């Protein structure tokens, strides 16, 4: 299975580090996030990667070269000309991923111990085009799921704004973990072009398609702010 790692973001919350470096090369206990996640996915047998780049992308390319791609096959989806966000980045990387086989997507700034094998097994069993890893934790945004763990809505916890596919019938509110398993049939379902968030597309598609959540209780840290690096260093040695 291939994995697409989103490493293109500007990482504005991690300033001043990101004034001169890509967010994916921020270190936790001296080890860059990108290295940690490549090795984490490798531990589940994944050795084929697509990494998208934009902000100081040449540093990521150089870093991979210096480390012999961590003995993996790595293709670069170069968004130097325009940062396309998660949905646009996925479409831009289509040529590397649309080969009839499921693939994984992971944000470079997530550190977790989710059992990837269990996620993939669940995804293949339910035969959705997208399965989202989610957990019951504090987050500024939540996804709503029904009793069958099918996506039915979204909530901005801070503003109260929400999008629902139907009346809220006691939905479970769970936080997205930045890891999803995808069938390439998604490329024929996505309608947007250019720069957009893949979550926006999921929220449109939930009206007509089944998108399931995979619930995990593993540790997950969004290493997007300096204080979250301090928290991550307590758990990831």
Short mmCIF file of C-alpha atoms in Angstrom, two decimals:
data_model
loop_
_atom_site.label_atom_id
_atom_site.label_comp_id
_atom_site.label_asym_id
_atom_site.label_seq_id
_atom_site.Cartn_x
_atom_site.Cartn_y
_atom_site.Cartn_z
CA UNK A 1 0.00 0.00 0.00
CA UNK A 2 1.12 3.54 -0.79
CA UNK A 3 0.90 6.41 1.67
CA UNK A 4 0.47 10.09 0.83
CA UNK A 5 2.00 12.34 3.48
CA UNK A 6 0.82 15.94 3.44
CA UNK A 7 3.96 18.00 4.11
CA UNK A 8 3.25 21.14 2.08
CA UNK A 9 1.65 23.40 4.70
CA UNK A 10 3.18 26.69 5.84
CA UNK A 11 2.93 25.81 9.52
CA UNK A 12 2.18 29.36 10.64
CA UNK A 13 1.36 28.19 14.18
CA UNK A 14 4.93 26.88 14.50
CA UNK A 15 6.63 30.22 13.88
CA UNK A 16 9.46 31.22 14.21
CA UNK A 17 10.73 27.75 13.20
CA UNK A 18 8.66 27.81 10.01
CA UNK A 19 10.04 31.20 8.98
CA UNK A 20 13.06 29.26 7.70
CA UNK A 21 11.99 25.59 7.59
CA UNK A 22 9.07 23.37 6.55
CA UNK A 23 6.80 22.24 9.38
CA UNK A 24 7.46 18.58 8.50
CA UNK A 25 11.10 18.99 9.62
CA UNK A 26 10.22 20.30 13.10
CA UNK A 27 11.80 17.94 15.61
CA UNK A 28 10.41 16.01 18.57
CA UNK A 29 13.27 14.83 20.80
CA UNK A 30 15.65 15.61 17.94
CA UNK A 31 13.82 13.56 15.29
CA UNK A 32 11.96 15.38 12.47
CA UNK A 33 8.22 14.74 12.22
CA UNK A 34 8.56 13.49 8.64
CA UNK A 35 11.19 10.92 9.65
CA UNK A 36 9.04 9.75 12.55
CA UNK A 37 6.01 9.23 10.32
CA UNK A 38 7.87 7.48 7.53
CA UNK A 39 9.33 5.05 10.09
CA UNK A 40 5.94 4.69 11.82
CA UNK A 41 4.24 3.71 8.54
CA UNK A 42 7.20 1.51 7.61
CA UNK A 43 6.59 -0.46 10.82
CA UNK A 44 3.29 -1.57 9.22
CA UNK A 45 5.01 -2.65 6.01
CA UNK A 46 4.44 0.53 3.98
CA UNK A 47 7.47 1.38 1.83
CA UNK A 48 5.94 3.38 -1.01
CA UNK A 49 5.29 7.06 -0.33
CA UNK A 50 4.10 10.21 -2.04
CA UNK A 51 5.04 13.41 -0.19
CA UNK A 52 3.63 16.75 -1.22
CA UNK A 53 5.81 19.83 -0.77
CA UNK A 54 5.46 23.61 -1.02
CA UNK A 55 6.86 25.66 1.89
CA UNK A 56 10.68 25.25 1.84
CA UNK A 57 10.05 22.09 -0.16
CA UNK A 58 13.67 21.86 -1.31
CA UNK A 59 14.67 21.24 2.32
CA UNK A 60 12.41 18.18 2.42
CA UNK A 61 13.86 16.88 -0.85
CA UNK A 62 17.41 17.40 0.47
CA UNK A 63 16.55 15.77 3.80
CA UNK A 64 15.17 12.66 2.07
CA UNK A 65 18.19 12.46 -0.20
CA UNK A 66 20.58 12.72 2.76
CA UNK A 67 18.79 9.80 4.39
CA UNK A 68 18.57 7.66 1.25
CA UNK A 69 14.76 8.00 1.37
CA UNK A 70 14.85 5.84 4.53
CA UNK A 71 15.15 2.85 2.17
CA UNK A 72 11.71 3.55 0.73
CA UNK A 73 10.32 4.43 -2.68
CA UNK A 74 9.37 8.11 -2.40
CA UNK A 75 7.73 10.25 -5.07
CA UNK A 76 7.42 14.02 -4.66
CA UNK A 77 4.22 15.86 -5.53
CA UNK A 78 5.63 19.34 -6.01
CA UNK A 79 3.18 22.17 -5.23
CA UNK A 80 5.87 24.86 -5.25
CA UNK A 81 3.82 27.02 -7.64
CA UNK A 82 0.64 26.95 -5.56
CA UNK A 83 -0.29 25.48 -2.17
CA UNK A 84 -3.42 23.44 -2.87
CA UNK A 85 -4.58 22.38 0.65
CA UNK A 86 -5.56 18.79 1.39
CA UNK A 87 -8.20 18.27 -1.30
CA UNK A 88 -6.33 20.06 -4.06
CA UNK A 89 -3.13 18.32 -2.96
CA UNK A 90 -4.84 14.93 -3.23
CA UNK A 91 -6.09 15.68 -6.76
CA UNK A 92 -2.66 17.03 -7.77
CA UNK A 93 -1.06 13.77 -6.61
CA UNK A 94 -3.58 11.63 -8.51
CA UNK A 95 -1.01 10.42 -11.05
CA UNK A 96 0.92 8.74 -8.24
CA UNK A 97 -2.11 7.19 -6.53
CA UNK A 98 -4.81 6.27 -9.05
CA UNK A 99 -3.70 2.71 -9.76
CA UNK A 100 -6.68 0.69 -8.55
CA UNK A 101 -5.36 0.05 -5.04
CA UNK A 102 -6.32 1.55 -1.70
CA UNK A 103 -3.88 4.06 -0.24
CA UNK A 104 -3.33 5.85 3.04
CA UNK A 105 -3.23 9.60 3.72
CA UNK A 106 -1.53 11.10 6.77
CA UNK A 107 -0.73 14.63 7.87
CA UNK A 108 2.99 15.14 8.50
CA UNK A 109 2.34 17.04 11.74
CA UNK A 110 0.38 14.23 13.42
CA UNK A 111 2.10 11.88 15.85
CA UNK A 112 0.07 8.82 16.78
CA UNK A 113 0.16 5.10 17.52
CA UNK A 114 -2.99 4.17 15.59
CA UNK A 115 -2.90 0.54 14.46
CA UNK A 116 -2.71 1.08 10.70
CA UNK A 117 -3.29 -2.60 9.96
CA UNK A 118 -6.60 -2.47 11.87
CA UNK A 119 -7.64 0.70 10.02
CA UNK A 120 -6.88 -0.85 6.61
CA UNK A 121 -8.62 -4.11 7.53
CA UNK A 122 -11.75 -2.19 8.61
CA UNK A 123 -11.66 -0.08 5.43
CA UNK A 124 -11.46 -3.15 3.21
CA UNK A 125 -14.26 -4.88 5.10
CA UNK A 126 -16.78 -2.03 4.73
CA UNK A 127 -15.66 -1.25 1.15
CA UNK A 128 -16.08 2.53 1.42
CA UNK A 129 -14.08 4.89 -0.77
CA UNK A 130 -12.95 6.75 2.39
CA UNK A 131 -12.52 5.67 6.00
CA UNK A 132 -11.51 8.32 8.54
CA UNK A 133 -9.59 7.58 11.73
CA UNK A 134 -11.37 9.37 14.59
CA UNK A 135 -11.25 9.41 18.38
CA UNK A 136 -13.12 10.80 21.36
CA UNK A 137 -10.86 13.68 22.40
CA UNK A 138 -10.93 17.44 22.77
CA UNK A 139 -10.87 19.30 19.47
CA UNK A 140 -12.10 22.62 18.07
CA UNK A 141 -13.91 20.73 15.32
CA UNK A 142 -15.85 17.49 15.55
CA UNK A 143 -17.41 15.10 13.06
CA UNK A 144 -20.83 13.58 13.69
CA UNK A 145 -21.41 9.86 13.13
CA UNK A 146 -24.56 7.75 13.43
CA UNK A 147 -24.75 4.40 15.27
CA UNK A 148 -23.24 2.64 12.25
CA UNK A 149 -20.30 5.08 12.32
CA UNK A 150 -21.35 6.68 9.05
CA UNK A 151 -20.43 10.37 8.69
CA UNK A 152 -23.50 12.61 9.09
CA UNK A 153 -22.15 16.03 10.00
CA UNK A 154 -19.55 18.49 11.23
CA UNK A 155 -19.39 20.95 14.12
CA UNK A 156 -17.19 23.94 14.89
CA UNK A 157 -17.12 23.66 18.67
CA UNK A 158 -16.05 27.27 19.18
CA UNK A 159 -18.62 29.00 16.94
CA UNK A 160 -21.42 26.45 17.01
CA UNK A 161 -21.51 26.36 13.21
CA UNK A 162 -22.53 22.95 11.91
CA UNK A 163 -23.32 21.02 8.75
CA UNK A 164 -25.67 18.06 8.91
CA UNK A 165 -26.78 15.46 6.39
CA UNK A 166 -29.95 14.92 8.45
CA UNK A 167 -31.49 15.90 11.77
CA UNK A 168 -29.10 15.10 14.65
CA UNK A 169 -30.42 11.85 16.11
CA UNK A 170 -28.00 11.60 18.99
CA UNK A 171 -24.94 11.45 16.76
CA UNK A 172 -21.52 10.65 18.22
CA UNK A 173 -19.17 13.66 18.06
CA UNK A 174 -15.62 12.50 17.32
CA UNK A 175 -12.42 14.28 16.32
CA UNK A 176 -10.70 13.53 13.00
CA UNK A 177 -7.20 12.16 13.48
CA UNK A 178 -5.59 13.28 10.22
CA UNK A 179 -5.26 9.68 8.97
CA UNK A 180 -7.58 8.24 6.32
CA UNK A 181 -7.68 5.15 4.11
CA UNK A 182 -8.86 5.85 0.56
CA UNK A 183 -10.00 3.91 -2.48
CA UNK A 184 -8.98 5.61 -5.74
CA UNK A 185 -12.64 5.67 -6.81
CA UNK A 186 -12.66 8.94 -4.80
CA UNK A 187 -11.04 10.67 -7.77
CA UNK A 188 -14.23 10.23 -9.80
CA UNK A 189 -16.41 11.53 -6.95
CA UNK A 190 -14.59 14.76 -6.07
CA UNK A 191 -16.14 17.72 -7.87
CA UNK A 192 -13.95 20.61 -6.71
CA UNK A 193 -10.88 21.81 -8.54
CA UNK A 194 -7.89 23.94 -7.53
CA UNK A 195 -7.34 24.77 -3.88
CA UNK A 196 -9.75 23.19 -1.36
CA UNK A 197 -9.98 21.09 1.80
CA UNK A 198 -10.73 17.37 1.40
CA UNK A 199 -13.00 17.66 4.45
CA UNK A 200 -15.26 20.05 2.51
CA UNK A 201 -15.59 17.37 -0.13
CA UNK A 202 -16.35 14.68 2.46
CA UNK A 203 -19.11 16.88 3.89
CA UNK A 204 -20.66 17.22 0.42
CA UNK A 205 -20.31 13.53 -0.35
CA UNK A 206 -21.87 12.43 2.97
CA UNK A 207 -25.24 13.46 1.49
CA UNK A 208 -25.12 10.63 -1.04
CA UNK A 209 -22.26 8.32 -0.03
CA UNK A 210 -21.23 6.30 2.99
CA UNK A 211 -18.03 7.51 4.65
CA UNK A 212 -17.24 5.55 7.80
CA UNK A 213 -15.26 6.45 10.87
CA UNK A 214 -12.67 4.11 12.37
CA UNK A 215 -12.63 4.74 16.11
CA UNK A 216 -9.32 4.36 17.91
CA UNK A 217 -8.15 5.12 21.44
CA UNK A 218 -4.46 5.53 20.61
CA UNK A 219 -2.52 8.61 21.61
CA UNK A 220 -2.62 11.37 19.00
CA UNK A 221 -0.88 14.73 19.12
CA UNK A 222 -1.27 17.46 16.53
CA UNK A 223 2.23 18.92 16.56
CA UNK A 224 1.13 22.27 15.18
CA UNK A 225 2.24 24.63 17.97
CA UNK A 226 5.41 24.99 20.05
CA UNK A 227 3.58 23.84 23.20
CA UNK A 228 2.38 20.67 21.45
CA UNK A 229 6.02 19.77 20.69
CA UNK A 230 6.66 19.87 24.44
CA UNK A 231 3.66 17.58 24.98
CA UNK A 232 4.76 15.23 22.17
CA UNK A 233 8.25 14.89 23.68
CA UNK A 234 6.71 13.32 26.79
CA UNK A 235 5.19 10.50 24.71
CA UNK A 236 7.44 10.03 21.66
CA UNK A 237 11.05 9.36 22.61
#
